[in-house]
XYZ file of C-alpha atoms in Angstrom:
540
model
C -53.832 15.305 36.613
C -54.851 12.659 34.487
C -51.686 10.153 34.698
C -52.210 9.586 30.875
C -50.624 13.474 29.972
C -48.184 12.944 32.624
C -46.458 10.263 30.647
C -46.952 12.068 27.490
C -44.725 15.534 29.365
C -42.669 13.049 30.721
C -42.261 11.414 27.561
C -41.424 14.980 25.580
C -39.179 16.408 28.294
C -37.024 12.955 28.061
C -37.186 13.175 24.473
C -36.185 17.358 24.653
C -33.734 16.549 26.999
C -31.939 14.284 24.232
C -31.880 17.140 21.618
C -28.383 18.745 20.864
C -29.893 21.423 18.462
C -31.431 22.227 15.929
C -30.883 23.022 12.273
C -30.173 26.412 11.082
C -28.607 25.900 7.809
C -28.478 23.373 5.061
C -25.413 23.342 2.278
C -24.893 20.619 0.263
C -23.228 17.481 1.997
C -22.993 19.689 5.322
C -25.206 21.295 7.724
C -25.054 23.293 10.723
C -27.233 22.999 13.755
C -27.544 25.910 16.780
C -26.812 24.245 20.218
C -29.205 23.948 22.533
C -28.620 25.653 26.187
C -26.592 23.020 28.031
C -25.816 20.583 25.051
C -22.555 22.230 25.302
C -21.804 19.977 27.965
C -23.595 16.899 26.788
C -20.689 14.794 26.245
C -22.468 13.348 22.662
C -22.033 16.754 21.489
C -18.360 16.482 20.973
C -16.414 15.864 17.408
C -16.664 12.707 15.948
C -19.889 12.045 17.558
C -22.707 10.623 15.243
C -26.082 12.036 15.243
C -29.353 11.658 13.828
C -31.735 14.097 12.425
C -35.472 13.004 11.238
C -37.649 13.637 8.200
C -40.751 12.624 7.065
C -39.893 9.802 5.513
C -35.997 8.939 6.653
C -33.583 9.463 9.016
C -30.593 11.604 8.060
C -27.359 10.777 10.082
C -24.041 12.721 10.035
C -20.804 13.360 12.039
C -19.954 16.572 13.683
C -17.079 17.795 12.394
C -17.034 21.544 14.308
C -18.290 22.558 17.633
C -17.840 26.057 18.459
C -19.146 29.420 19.705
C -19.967 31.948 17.195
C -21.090 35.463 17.320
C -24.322 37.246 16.184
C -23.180 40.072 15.239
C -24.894 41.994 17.697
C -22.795 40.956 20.482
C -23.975 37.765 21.387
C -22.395 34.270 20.824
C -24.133 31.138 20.341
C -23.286 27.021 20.418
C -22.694 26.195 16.562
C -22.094 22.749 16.062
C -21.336 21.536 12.224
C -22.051 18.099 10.928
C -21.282 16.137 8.043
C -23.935 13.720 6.282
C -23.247 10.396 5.795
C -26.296 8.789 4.458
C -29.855 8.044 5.759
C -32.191 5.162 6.349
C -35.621 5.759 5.225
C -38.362 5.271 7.055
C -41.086 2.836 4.810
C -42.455 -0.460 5.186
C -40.161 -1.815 2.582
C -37.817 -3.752 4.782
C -34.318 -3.505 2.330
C -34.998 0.535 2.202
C -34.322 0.606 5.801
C -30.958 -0.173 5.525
C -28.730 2.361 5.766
C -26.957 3.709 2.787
C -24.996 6.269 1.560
C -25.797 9.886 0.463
C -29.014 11.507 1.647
C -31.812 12.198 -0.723
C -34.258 13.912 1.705
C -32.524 16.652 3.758
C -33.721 17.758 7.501
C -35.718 21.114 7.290
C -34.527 24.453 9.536
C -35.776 23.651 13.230
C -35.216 19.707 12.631
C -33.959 18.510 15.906
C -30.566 16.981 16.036
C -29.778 13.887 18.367
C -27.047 11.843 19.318
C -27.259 8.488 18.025
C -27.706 5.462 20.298
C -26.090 2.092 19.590
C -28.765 0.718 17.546
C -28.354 3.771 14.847
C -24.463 3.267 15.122
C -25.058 -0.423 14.282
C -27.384 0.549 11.842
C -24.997 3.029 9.907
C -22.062 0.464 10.224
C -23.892 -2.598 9.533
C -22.041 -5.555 8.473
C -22.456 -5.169 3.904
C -24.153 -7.853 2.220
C -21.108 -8.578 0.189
C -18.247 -10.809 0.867
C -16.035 -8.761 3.768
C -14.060 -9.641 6.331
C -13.485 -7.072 10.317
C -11.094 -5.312 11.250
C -11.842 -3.402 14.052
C -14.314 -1.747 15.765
C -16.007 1.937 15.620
C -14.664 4.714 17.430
C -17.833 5.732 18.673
C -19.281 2.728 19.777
C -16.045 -0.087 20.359
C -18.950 -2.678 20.156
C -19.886 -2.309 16.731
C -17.209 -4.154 14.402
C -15.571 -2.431 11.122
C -15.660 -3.822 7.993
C -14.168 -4.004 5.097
C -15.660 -5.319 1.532
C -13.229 -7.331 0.222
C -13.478 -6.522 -3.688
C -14.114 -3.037 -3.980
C -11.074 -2.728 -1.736
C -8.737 -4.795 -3.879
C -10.497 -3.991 -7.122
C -9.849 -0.126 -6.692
C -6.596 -0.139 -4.882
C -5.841 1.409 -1.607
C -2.998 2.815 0.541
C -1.947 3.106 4.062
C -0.585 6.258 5.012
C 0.811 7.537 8.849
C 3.610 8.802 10.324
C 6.304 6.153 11.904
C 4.945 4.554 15.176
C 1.216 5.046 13.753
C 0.765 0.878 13.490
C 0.970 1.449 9.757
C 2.762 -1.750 9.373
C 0.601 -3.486 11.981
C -2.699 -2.083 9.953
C -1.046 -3.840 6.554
C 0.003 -7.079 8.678
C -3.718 -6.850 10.153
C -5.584 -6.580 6.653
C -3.490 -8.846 4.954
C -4.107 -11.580 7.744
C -7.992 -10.975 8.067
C -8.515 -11.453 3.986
C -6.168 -14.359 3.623
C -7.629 -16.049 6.596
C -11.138 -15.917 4.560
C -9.503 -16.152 1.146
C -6.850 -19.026 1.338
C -6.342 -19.176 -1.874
C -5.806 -15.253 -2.775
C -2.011 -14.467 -4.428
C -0.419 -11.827 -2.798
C 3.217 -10.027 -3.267
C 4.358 -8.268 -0.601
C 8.042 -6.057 -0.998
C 8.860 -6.093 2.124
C 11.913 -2.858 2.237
C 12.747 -3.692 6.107
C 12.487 -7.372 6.897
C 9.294 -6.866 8.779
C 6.669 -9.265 7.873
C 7.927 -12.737 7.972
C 7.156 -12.735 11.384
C 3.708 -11.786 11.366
C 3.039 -14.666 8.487
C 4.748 -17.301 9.408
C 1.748 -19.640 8.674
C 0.443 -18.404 5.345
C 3.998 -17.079 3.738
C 6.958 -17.999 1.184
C 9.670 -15.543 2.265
C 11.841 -14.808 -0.317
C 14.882 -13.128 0.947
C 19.020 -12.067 -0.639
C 19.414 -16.113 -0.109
C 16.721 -17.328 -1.401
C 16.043 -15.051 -4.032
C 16.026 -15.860 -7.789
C 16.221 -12.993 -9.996
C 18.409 -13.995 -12.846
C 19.919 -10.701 -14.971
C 18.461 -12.200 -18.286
C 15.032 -11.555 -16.711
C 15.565 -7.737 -16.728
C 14.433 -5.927 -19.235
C 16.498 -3.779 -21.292
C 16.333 -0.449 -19.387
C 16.627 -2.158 -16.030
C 19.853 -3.865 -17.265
C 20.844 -0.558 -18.264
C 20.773 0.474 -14.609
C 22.570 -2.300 -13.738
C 25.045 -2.673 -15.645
C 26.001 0.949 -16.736
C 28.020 2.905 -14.803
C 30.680 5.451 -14.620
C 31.939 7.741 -17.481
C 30.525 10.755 -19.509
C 27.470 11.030 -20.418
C 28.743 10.428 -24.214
C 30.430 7.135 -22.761
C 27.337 5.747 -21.086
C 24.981 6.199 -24.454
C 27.908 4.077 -26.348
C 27.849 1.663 -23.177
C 23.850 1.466 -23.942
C 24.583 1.409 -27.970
C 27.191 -1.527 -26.982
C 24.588 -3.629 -24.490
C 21.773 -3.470 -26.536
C 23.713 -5.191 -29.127
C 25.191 -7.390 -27.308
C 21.925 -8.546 -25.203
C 20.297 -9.456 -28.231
C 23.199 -11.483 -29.618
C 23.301 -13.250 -26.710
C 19.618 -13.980 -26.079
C 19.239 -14.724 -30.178
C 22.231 -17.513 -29.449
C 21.141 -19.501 -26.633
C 17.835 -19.310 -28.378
C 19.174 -20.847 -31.322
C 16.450 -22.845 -33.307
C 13.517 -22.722 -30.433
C 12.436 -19.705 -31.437
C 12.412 -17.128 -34.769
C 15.458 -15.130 -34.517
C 13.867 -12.137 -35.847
C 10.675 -12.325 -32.980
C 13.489 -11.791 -30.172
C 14.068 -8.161 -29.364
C 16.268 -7.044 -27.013
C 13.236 -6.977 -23.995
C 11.636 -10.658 -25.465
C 12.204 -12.750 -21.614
C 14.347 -15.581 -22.774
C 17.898 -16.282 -21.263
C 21.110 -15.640 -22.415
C 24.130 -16.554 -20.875
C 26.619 -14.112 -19.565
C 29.601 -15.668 -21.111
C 28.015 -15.233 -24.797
C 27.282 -11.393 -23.432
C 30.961 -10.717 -23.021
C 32.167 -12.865 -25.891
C 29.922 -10.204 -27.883
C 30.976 -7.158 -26.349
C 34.577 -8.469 -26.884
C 34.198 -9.146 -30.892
C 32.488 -5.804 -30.903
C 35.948 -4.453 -29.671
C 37.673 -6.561 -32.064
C 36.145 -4.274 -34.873
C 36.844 -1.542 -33.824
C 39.632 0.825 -36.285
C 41.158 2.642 -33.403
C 41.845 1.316 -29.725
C 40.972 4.413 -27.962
C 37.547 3.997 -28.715
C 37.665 0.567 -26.501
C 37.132 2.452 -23.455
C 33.418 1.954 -23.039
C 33.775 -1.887 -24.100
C 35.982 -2.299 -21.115
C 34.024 -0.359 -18.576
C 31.052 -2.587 -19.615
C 32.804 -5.629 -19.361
C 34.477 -4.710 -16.053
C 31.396 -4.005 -14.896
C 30.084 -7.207 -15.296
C 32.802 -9.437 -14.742
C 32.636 -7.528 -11.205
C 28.862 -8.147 -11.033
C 29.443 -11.520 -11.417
C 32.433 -12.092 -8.834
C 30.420 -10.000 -6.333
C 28.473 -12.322 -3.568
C 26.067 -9.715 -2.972
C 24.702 -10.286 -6.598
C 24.565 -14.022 -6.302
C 20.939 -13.397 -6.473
C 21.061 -12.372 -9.815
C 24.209 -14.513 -11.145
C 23.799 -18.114 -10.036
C 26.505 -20.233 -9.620
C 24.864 -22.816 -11.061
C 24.236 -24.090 -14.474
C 22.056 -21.546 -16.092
C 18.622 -22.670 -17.345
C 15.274 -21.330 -19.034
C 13.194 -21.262 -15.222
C 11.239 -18.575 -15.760
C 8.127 -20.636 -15.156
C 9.439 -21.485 -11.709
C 10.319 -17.827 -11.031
C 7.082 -17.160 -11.204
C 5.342 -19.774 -9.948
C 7.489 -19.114 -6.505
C 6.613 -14.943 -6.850
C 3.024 -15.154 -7.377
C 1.841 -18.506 -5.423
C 1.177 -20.583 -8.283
C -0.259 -23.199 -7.047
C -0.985 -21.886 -3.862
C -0.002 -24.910 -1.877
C -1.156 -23.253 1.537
C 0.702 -19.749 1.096
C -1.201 -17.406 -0.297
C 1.252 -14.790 0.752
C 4.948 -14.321 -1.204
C 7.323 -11.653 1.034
C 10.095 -10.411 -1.368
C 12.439 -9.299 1.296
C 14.810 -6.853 -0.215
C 16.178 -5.608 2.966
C 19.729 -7.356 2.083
C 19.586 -6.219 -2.182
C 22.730 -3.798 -2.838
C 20.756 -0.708 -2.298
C 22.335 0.476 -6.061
C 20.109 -1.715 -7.597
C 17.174 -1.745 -4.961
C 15.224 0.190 -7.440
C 15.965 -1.834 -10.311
C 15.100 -4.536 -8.810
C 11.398 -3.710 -7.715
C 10.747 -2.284 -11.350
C 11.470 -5.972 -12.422
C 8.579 -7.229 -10.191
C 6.220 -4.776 -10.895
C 6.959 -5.121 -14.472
C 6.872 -8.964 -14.620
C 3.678 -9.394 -12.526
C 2.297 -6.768 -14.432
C 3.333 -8.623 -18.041
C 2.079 -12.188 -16.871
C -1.400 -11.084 -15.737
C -1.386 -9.147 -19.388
C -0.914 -12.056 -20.943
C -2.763 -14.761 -19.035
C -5.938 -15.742 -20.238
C -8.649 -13.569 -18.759
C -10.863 -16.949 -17.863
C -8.530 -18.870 -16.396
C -6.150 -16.092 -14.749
C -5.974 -15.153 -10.452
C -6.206 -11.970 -9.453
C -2.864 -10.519 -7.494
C -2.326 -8.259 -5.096
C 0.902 -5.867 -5.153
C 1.714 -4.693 -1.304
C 4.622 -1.911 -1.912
C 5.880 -0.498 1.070
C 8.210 2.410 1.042
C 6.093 3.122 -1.765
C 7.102 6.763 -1.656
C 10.854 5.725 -2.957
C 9.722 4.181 -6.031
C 7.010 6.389 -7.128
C 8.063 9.895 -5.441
C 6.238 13.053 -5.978
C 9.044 14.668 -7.441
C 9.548 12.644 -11.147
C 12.970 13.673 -11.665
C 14.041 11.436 -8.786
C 13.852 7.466 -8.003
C 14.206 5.334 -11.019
C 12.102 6.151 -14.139
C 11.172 2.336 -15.441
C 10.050 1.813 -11.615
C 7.815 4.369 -11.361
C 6.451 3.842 -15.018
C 5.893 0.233 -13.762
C 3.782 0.753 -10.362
C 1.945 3.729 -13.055
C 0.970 1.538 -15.749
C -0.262 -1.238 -12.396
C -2.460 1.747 -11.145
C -4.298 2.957 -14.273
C -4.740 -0.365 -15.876
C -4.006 -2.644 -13.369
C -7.894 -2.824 -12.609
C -8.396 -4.438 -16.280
C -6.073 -7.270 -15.507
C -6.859 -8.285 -12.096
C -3.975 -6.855 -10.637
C -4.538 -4.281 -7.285
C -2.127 -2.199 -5.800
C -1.639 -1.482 -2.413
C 0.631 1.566 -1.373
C 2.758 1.861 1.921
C 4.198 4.933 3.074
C 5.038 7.259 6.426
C 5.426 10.100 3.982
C 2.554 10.992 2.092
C 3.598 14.301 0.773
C 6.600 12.866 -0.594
C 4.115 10.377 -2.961
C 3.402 10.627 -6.534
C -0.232 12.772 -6.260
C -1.366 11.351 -9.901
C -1.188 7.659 -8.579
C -2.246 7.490 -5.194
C -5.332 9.518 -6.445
C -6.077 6.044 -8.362
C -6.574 4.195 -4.555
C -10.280 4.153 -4.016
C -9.767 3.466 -0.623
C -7.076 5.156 2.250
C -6.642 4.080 5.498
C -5.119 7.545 7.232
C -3.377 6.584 10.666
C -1.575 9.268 12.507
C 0.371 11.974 10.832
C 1.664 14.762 12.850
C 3.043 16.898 9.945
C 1.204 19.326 8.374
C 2.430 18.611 4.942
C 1.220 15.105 4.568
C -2.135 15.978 6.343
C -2.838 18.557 3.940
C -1.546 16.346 0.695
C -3.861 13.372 2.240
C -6.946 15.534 2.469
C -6.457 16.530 -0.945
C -6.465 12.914 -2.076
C -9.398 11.239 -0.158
C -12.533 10.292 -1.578
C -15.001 11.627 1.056
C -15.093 14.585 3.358
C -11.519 14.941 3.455
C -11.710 18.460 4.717
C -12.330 17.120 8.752
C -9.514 15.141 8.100
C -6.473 18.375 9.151
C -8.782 18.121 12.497
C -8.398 14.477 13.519
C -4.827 13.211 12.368
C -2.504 14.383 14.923
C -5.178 13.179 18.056
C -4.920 9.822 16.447
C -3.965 7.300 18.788
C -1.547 4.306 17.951
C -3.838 1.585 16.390
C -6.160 4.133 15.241
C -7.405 5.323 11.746
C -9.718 6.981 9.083
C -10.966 4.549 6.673
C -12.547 6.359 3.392
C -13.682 4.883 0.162
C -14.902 2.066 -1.601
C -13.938 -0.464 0.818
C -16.200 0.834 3.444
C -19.596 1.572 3.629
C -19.452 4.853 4.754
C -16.527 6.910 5.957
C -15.294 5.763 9.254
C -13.034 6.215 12.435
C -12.006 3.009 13.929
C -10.193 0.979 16.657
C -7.972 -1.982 14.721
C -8.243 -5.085 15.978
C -5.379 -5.802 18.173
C -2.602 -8.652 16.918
C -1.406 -11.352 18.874
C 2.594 -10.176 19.769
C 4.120 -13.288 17.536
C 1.882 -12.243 14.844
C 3.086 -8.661 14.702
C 5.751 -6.992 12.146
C 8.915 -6.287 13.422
C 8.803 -2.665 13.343
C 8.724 -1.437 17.105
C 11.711 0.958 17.703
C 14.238 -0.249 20.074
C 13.552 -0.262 23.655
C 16.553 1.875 24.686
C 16.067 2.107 28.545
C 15.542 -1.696 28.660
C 18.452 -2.480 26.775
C 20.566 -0.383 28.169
C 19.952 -1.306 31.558
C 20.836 -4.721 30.976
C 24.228 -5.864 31.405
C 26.270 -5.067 28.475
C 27.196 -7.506 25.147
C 31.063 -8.353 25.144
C 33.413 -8.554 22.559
C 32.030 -11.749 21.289
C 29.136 -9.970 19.894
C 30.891 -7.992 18.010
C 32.637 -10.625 15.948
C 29.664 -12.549 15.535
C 28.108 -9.549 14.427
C 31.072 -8.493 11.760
C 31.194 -12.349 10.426
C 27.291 -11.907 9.704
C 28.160 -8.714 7.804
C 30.512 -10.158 5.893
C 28.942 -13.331 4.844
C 25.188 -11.656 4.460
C 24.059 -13.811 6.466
C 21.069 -12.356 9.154
């Protein structure tokens, strides 16, 4: 036989040999392909697998999403496997349209052969973007191909990290946060951090701000946070005269202290200038004095109790210094936001030790403020921040008649116009279902790690960007240190591997190692009073 056609059989039974199917149907951004005999046990033809289908003038590559057996109708059943497209890479001389990109323009005919795709195509698909990125991780499919992200359609857009507790959800935030800052030295990023987690993993690129540290003075809320402050108790009735009587008050107070600097009549009662407490009570306390009949004192005194206790409390020393009270607002922020820099890019609001009363109140005065400043700041000359909220679902919460309304108005108004300001958002949560919908539908990109209820998987397919319907398949078989990466931030939708953090660099969020620890010998009694005189004095 001449040796020339034996190459050429060889050639097409190696190539045949490679085919998982072929097409039988085309719809939309999906198509389904009929197995082969014996691709069934290929192990490319599994889910998740990328393959590759050819057309005159491109290659067409897509995901399998489904592979099943499926009946005739006439008894028989066949191999079905289902794939969704990602994008193609045509085939011309033109050396930029080879690249790979998104969508598909051309789609594979019925009978089109479908293949698995070697590492070349899987480098291809997930080449490294021409724009500014940074890796952070590597593709399922291939471990040898790195993942990355673009760096400002990911903070432009916002994006969220979602999965269950014990996902790596704080070790994916830790991860991102390191790999942009280590390229971008001189970003600003605020981080509320709810558990005392991060300062570990940042130790090198941080200003940790925790209940010791913290500077927060009350004048620098705004009128409807010091409401939740300092209002409490009584009837309904009595807490609308307690507002009535602090609204006055405030702006007494703040129009006082202000004396000549500014135009009496351009403060209002949310204008951030200081006011002292002392002038607060002296004008709740003349109010008081007016009043015809003494019964009516009642929410005069509750307000003022309220206050004075405020003030005596330790826990609150955070937000009533004991020092002489100035106008440092520029220093406030300047700490908050990394202005200058001066080598920490990062600021960690640790609110782990704030009087979980006013925990709320408290991150509504953040939002709010970084919000306000970047409003303000000339467009030319202002730095784009970054907002990192975890427990994001307590401050924004699905349901809007709970959490605290000026909060979740705050991280709103950050979402929808946040964009025009240079301020992102970045959302943390292990309970996606319990999430306001209407903002995390403004994150253009999600990173999905495990979630093993049904609930959340369903809510976070109904939120993601791209082919969010293979999503219900792939969540619960997500290993620790795995996730789904969809949106702008990535080139194409992806399933990777994170990259792996050194142990010092790690949040401290690992649960408790309870065989370990209680193997060891046990703590005595000495532990216990050190333990109480830390409670008692805050101290950690």
């Amino acid at each position: 036989m001449d040796q020339a056609l034996v190459v050429e059989r060889s050639r097409q039974g190696t190539a045949h040999s490679r085919v998982l199917g072929r097409v039988s149907s085309v719809r939309g951004a999906q198509l389904s392909a009929a197995l082969d005999p014996g691709a069934e046990t290929m192990p490319t033809a599994r889910m998740g697998a990328l393959v590759k289908m050819k057309t005159p003038v491109s290659t067409v590559f897509g995901e399998v999403d489904i592979v099943e057996r499926r009946g005739d109708g006439n008894g028989h059943a066949a191999g079905i496997m289902d794939i969704d497209l990602l994008g193609e890479a045509m085939a011309t001389g033109d050396e930029d349209a080879t690249r790979f990109q998104r969508g598909v323009s051309i789609y594979p005919l019925l009978g089109t052969p479908v293949e698995p795709a070697e590492s070349a195509d899987i480098a291809q698909v997930y080449a490294k973007p021409s724009s500014a990125t940074v890796r952070f991780g590597a593709i399922y499919q291939d471990p040898s191909v790195p993942a990355y992200l673009m760096i400002d359609p990911l903070l432009g857009k916002h994006f969220a990290v979602l999965g269950t507790t014990g996902s790596g959800k704080s070790c994916a935030v830790a991860l991102v946060l390191r790999a942009i800052l280590s390229q971008q030295n001189k970003g600003h990023v605020v981080l509320i951090d709810a558990h005392n987690e991060y300062s570990r993993a940042f130790p090198d690129m941080a200003e940790v701000s925790d209940i010791r540290s913290l500077q927060l003075p009350f004048w620098l809320f705004d009128f409807e946070e010091a409401v939740g402050i300092f209002v409490r108790g009584g009837t309904a009735s009595e807490q609308e005269s307690q507002k009535a009587i602090l609204k006055e008050a405030i702006l007494a107070a703040k129009r006082k202290y202000s004396g000549e600097k500014m135009d009496p009549l351009a403060i209002t009662v949310d204008t951030p200038v200081p006011y002292r407490l002392v002038d607060l009570i002296k004008s709740i306390d003349d109010s008081m004095a007016r009043l015809d009949k003494p019964d009516n004192s009642v929410p005069y005194l509750r307000l003022k109790h309220r206050l004075e206790s405020l003030n005596d409390d330790r826990r609150f020393a955070f937000m009533f210094p004991r020092r002489l009270m100035s106008d440092n607002l520029d220093k406030i922020i300047a700490r908050v936001m990394r202005i200058p820099v001066e080598d920490k890019p990062l600021s960690i609001i640790d609110i782990s030790g704030v009087p979980s009363e006013v925990v709320d109140v408290v991150v509504s005065m953040l939002c709010r403020m970084i919000f306000d400043f970047a409003l303000w700041a000339e467009r030319d000359r202002a730095q784009p921040i970054l907002l990192v909220c975890e427990e994001a679902h307590r401050y924004i919460p699905a349901n809007e008649s709970l959490g605290f309304e000026a909060t979740r108005r705050a991280m709103t108004r950050i979402a929808k116009e946040g964009r025009k300001y240079g301020v992102a958002l970045c959302l943390v949560t292990q309970r996606p279902s319990e999430l306001s919908p209407s903002i995390l539908s403004q994150c253009g990109t999600m990173f999905a790690l495990r979630m093993n209820n049904e609930q959340d998987q369903t809510f976070v397919a109904r939120a993601l960007p791209d082919n969010a319907h293979r999503l219900l398949g792939v969540l619960p078989e997500l290993r620790t240190q795995e996730a789904l990466v969809v949106g702008e931030g990535v080139s194409v939708p992806m399933r990777v591997r994170l990259d792996t953090l050194a142990p010092e660099r790690q949040p401290r969020s690992e649960s408790a190692r309870f065989s370990d620890l209680w193997a060891a010998e046990n703590e005595g009694a000495a532990f216990v009073e050190e333990t109480i005189n830390k409670w008692r004095n805050q101290i950690r």
